[in-house]
Amino acid sequence: MRAEQPTTGLRHRKQLAAMRRIQEVALGLFDERGYGSVAIEQIAEASEVSPSSVYRYFGTKEQLVLWKEFDPVIAERLQGELDTAPPLVAARRVMMGVMAEMVGDERSIQRRIRHIMSDPGLEAAFARQMYVVSQKVGEIFADRLRRPAEDLEVQVLSHAIVGALQGGLHHWHGSGFRTPLVTVWERTLDLFEAGLAVGTGDPMSGSSSAR
């Protein structure tokens, strides 16, 4: 892990702690009143910070739901994994590693996904965010593969991987979260690695005619 200067590290930890606290307060208010019925000013008051602090940390109301502190970590780890593994294997290692570290946090993820899937504006913002993530992943792939960012294979692969994970989230929500998210994403990547061949077996049993 890259060493940080003590002051920078302390400032970063304090910012993350404040963002976690504000996000938790916001999610509580959204759970109670509905996402569309809660204003930034109400979140700020309940969090005992100013509205400008909420905007400074999150930028938009949507980000109070969409923000994930692991995002920068994922990009850094993906760059490292690509030094020794092909793109799909590297992406799998990173996502499974992050999910292992987030064990116990599924309830928080479920709360966020419920709000995203029940509010058209949030769902649209989530889709835009996933597009940006796909572009970032494509840039990382292109750099490691020494190809231009607009390369067809780079673009298709990066958008397909991110889209597959997004599809896994839609399934997870639609199935009432009955399967752990790490299992859903493992099976999502299994399907991807199998060439997206869909068989006639139980879709969540791990067996199909394609295997």
Coordinates of C-alpha atoms in Angstrom, one line a residue, residues 15-187:
Q15 CA -13.1 13.4 5.6
L16 CA -14.1 9.7 5.1
A17 CA -15.5 9.5 8.6
A18 CA -17.5 12.7 8.1
M19 CA -18.8 11.4 4.7
R20 CA -19.8 8.0 6.2
R21 CA -21.7 9.8 9.0
I22 CA -23.5 12.1 6.7
Q23 CA -24.4 9.3 4.3
E24 CA -25.7 7.2 7.1
V25 CA -27.9 10.1 8.4
A26 CA -29.1 10.8 4.8
L27 CA -30.0 7.1 4.2
G28 CA -31.9 7.0 7.5
L29 CA -34.0 10.0 6.4
F30 CA -34.5 8.6 3.0
D31 CA -35.7 5.3 4.6
E32 CA -38.1 7.2 6.8
R33 CA -39.5 9.8 4.4
G34 CA -38.5 8.7 0.9
Y35 CA -35.6 10.0 -1.2
G36 CA -37.6 12.7 -3.0
S37 CA -39.1 14.2 0.3
V38 CA -35.8 15.0 2.0
A39 CA -33.8 18.2 1.3
I40 CA -30.1 18.8 1.6
E41 CA -30.8 21.3 4.4
Q42 CA -32.6 18.6 6.4
I43 CA -29.7 16.2 6.0
A44 CA -27.3 18.9 7.0
E45 CA -29.3 19.8 10.1
A46 CA -29.6 16.2 11.2
S47 CA -25.9 15.7 10.6
E48 CA -25.0 18.9 12.5
V49 CA -23.1 20.3 9.5
S50 CA -23.8 23.1 7.1
P51 CA -25.5 22.5 3.7
S52 CA -22.3 23.8 2.1
S53 CA -20.4 21.0 3.8
V54 CA -22.7 18.4 2.4
Y55 CA -22.3 19.8 -1.1
R56 CA -18.5 20.1 -0.6
Y57 CA -18.3 16.4 0.3
F58 CA -20.8 14.9 -2.1
G59 CA -21.5 17.5 -4.8
T60 CA -25.1 16.4 -5.5
K61 CA -27.9 14.9 -3.5
E62 CA -27.6 11.7 -5.7
Q63 CA -24.1 11.1 -4.5
L64 CA -25.4 10.8 -0.9
V65 CA -26.7 7.4 -2.1
L66 CA -24.3 6.6 -4.9
W67 CA -21.0 7.4 -3.1
K68 CA -18.8 4.4 -2.3
E69 CA -15.4 5.0 -0.6
F70 CA -14.0 1.9 -2.3
D71 CA -14.1 3.4 -5.8
P72 CA -10.5 4.9 -5.8
V73 CA -9.2 1.7 -4.2
I74 CA -10.7 -0.4 -7.0
A75 CA -9.0 1.6 -9.7
E76 CA -5.6 1.4 -7.9
R77 CA -5.9 -2.4 -7.4
L78 CA -7.0 -3.0 -10.9
Q79 CA -3.9 -1.3 -12.2
G80 CA -1.8 -3.5 -10.0
E81 CA -3.5 -6.7 -11.0
L82 CA -3.1 -6.0 -14.7
D83 CA 0.6 -6.3 -14.3
T84 CA 0.3 -10.1 -13.9
A85 CA -3.1 -11.0 -15.1
P86 CA -5.3 -10.6 -18.2
P87 CA -8.2 -8.0 -17.9
L88 CA -11.1 -10.3 -17.0
V89 CA -9.0 -12.2 -14.4
A90 CA -7.7 -9.0 -12.9
A91 CA -11.2 -7.5 -12.7
R92 CA -12.4 -10.7 -10.9
R93 CA -9.6 -10.6 -8.4
V94 CA -10.2 -7.0 -7.6
M95 CA -14.0 -7.3 -7.2
M96 CA -13.9 -10.4 -5.1
G97 CA -11.2 -8.9 -2.9
V98 CA -13.2 -5.7 -2.4
M99 CA -16.4 -7.8 -1.6
A100 CA -14.5 -9.9 0.9
E101 CA -13.5 -6.7 2.7
M102 CA -17.1 -5.4 2.6
V103 CA -18.5 -8.5 4.3
G104 CA -20.9 -7.3 7.0
D105 CA -21.8 -4.2 5.0
E106 CA -24.4 -5.8 2.8
R107 CA -27.3 -4.1 4.6
S108 CA -25.9 -0.7 3.8
I109 CA -25.5 -1.7 0.1
Q110 CA -29.1 -3.1 0.1
R111 CA -30.5 0.2 1.4
R112 CA -28.7 2.2 -1.3
I113 CA -29.7 -0.2 -4.0
R114 CA -33.4 0.0 -2.9
H115 CA -33.4 3.7 -3.2
I116 CA -31.5 3.6 -6.6
M117 CA -34.0 1.1 -8.1
S118 CA -37.1 2.9 -6.8
D119 CA -36.3 6.5 -7.9
P120 CA -36.0 7.2 -11.7
G121 CA -33.7 10.2 -11.1
L122 CA -31.4 8.1 -8.9
E123 CA -31.4 5.2 -11.3
A124 CA -30.5 7.5 -14.2
A125 CA -27.6 9.0 -12.1
F126 CA -26.5 5.5 -11.3
A127 CA -26.4 4.6 -15.0
R128 CA -24.4 7.7 -15.8
Q129 CA -22.0 6.8 -13.0
M130 CA -21.6 3.3 -14.4
Y131 CA -20.8 4.8 -17.8
V132 CA -18.0 6.9 -16.2
V133 CA -16.7 3.8 -14.4
S134 CA -16.6 1.9 -17.7
Q135 CA -14.6 4.7 -19.3
K136 CA -12.2 4.7 -16.4
V137 CA -11.8 0.9 -16.5
G138 CA -11.2 1.2 -20.3
E139 CA -8.5 3.8 -19.8
I140 CA -6.8 1.5 -17.3
F141 CA -7.1 -1.5 -19.7
A142 CA -5.8 0.6 -22.6
D143 CA -2.8 1.8 -20.6
R144 CA -1.8 -1.7 -19.5
L145 CA -2.5 -3.3 -23.0
R146 CA -0.7 -0.4 -24.7
R147 CA -3.7 0.3 -26.9
P148 CA -5.6 3.5 -27.6
A149 CA -8.5 4.1 -25.2
E150 CA -11.0 4.1 -28.1
D151 CA -9.8 0.6 -29.2
L152 CA -12.8 -1.6 -30.0
E153 CA -11.8 -4.5 -27.8
V154 CA -10.9 -2.2 -24.9
Q155 CA -14.2 -0.4 -25.1
V156 CA -16.3 -3.5 -25.5
L157 CA -14.5 -5.4 -22.7
S158 CA -14.6 -2.5 -20.1
H159 CA -18.3 -1.7 -20.8
A160 CA -19.3 -5.3 -20.8
I161 CA -17.6 -6.1 -17.4
V162 CA -19.1 -3.1 -15.7
G163 CA -22.5 -3.7 -17.4
A164 CA -22.3 -7.4 -16.2
L165 CA -21.8 -6.3 -12.6
Q166 CA -24.6 -3.8 -12.9
G167 CA -26.8 -6.5 -14.2
G168 CA -25.9 -8.6 -11.2
L169 CA -27.1 -5.7 -9.0
H170 CA -30.4 -5.6 -10.8
H171 CA -30.9 -9.3 -10.3
W172 CA -29.9 -9.0 -6.6
H173 CA -32.5 -6.3 -6.0
G174 CA -35.2 -8.1 -8.1
S175 CA -34.7 -11.3 -6.2
G176 CA -35.2 -9.7 -2.9
F177 CA -31.5 -9.9 -1.9
R178 CA -31.9 -13.6 -1.2
T179 CA -28.4 -14.5 -2.3
P180 CA -25.2 -12.8 -0.9
L181 CA -23.9 -10.2 -3.3
V182 CA -20.5 -11.8 -3.4
T183 CA -22.1 -15.0 -4.7
V184 CA -24.2 -13.1 -7.3
W185 CA -21.1 -11.4 -8.6
E186 CA -19.1 -14.6 -8.7
R187 CA -21.8 -16.2 -10.8

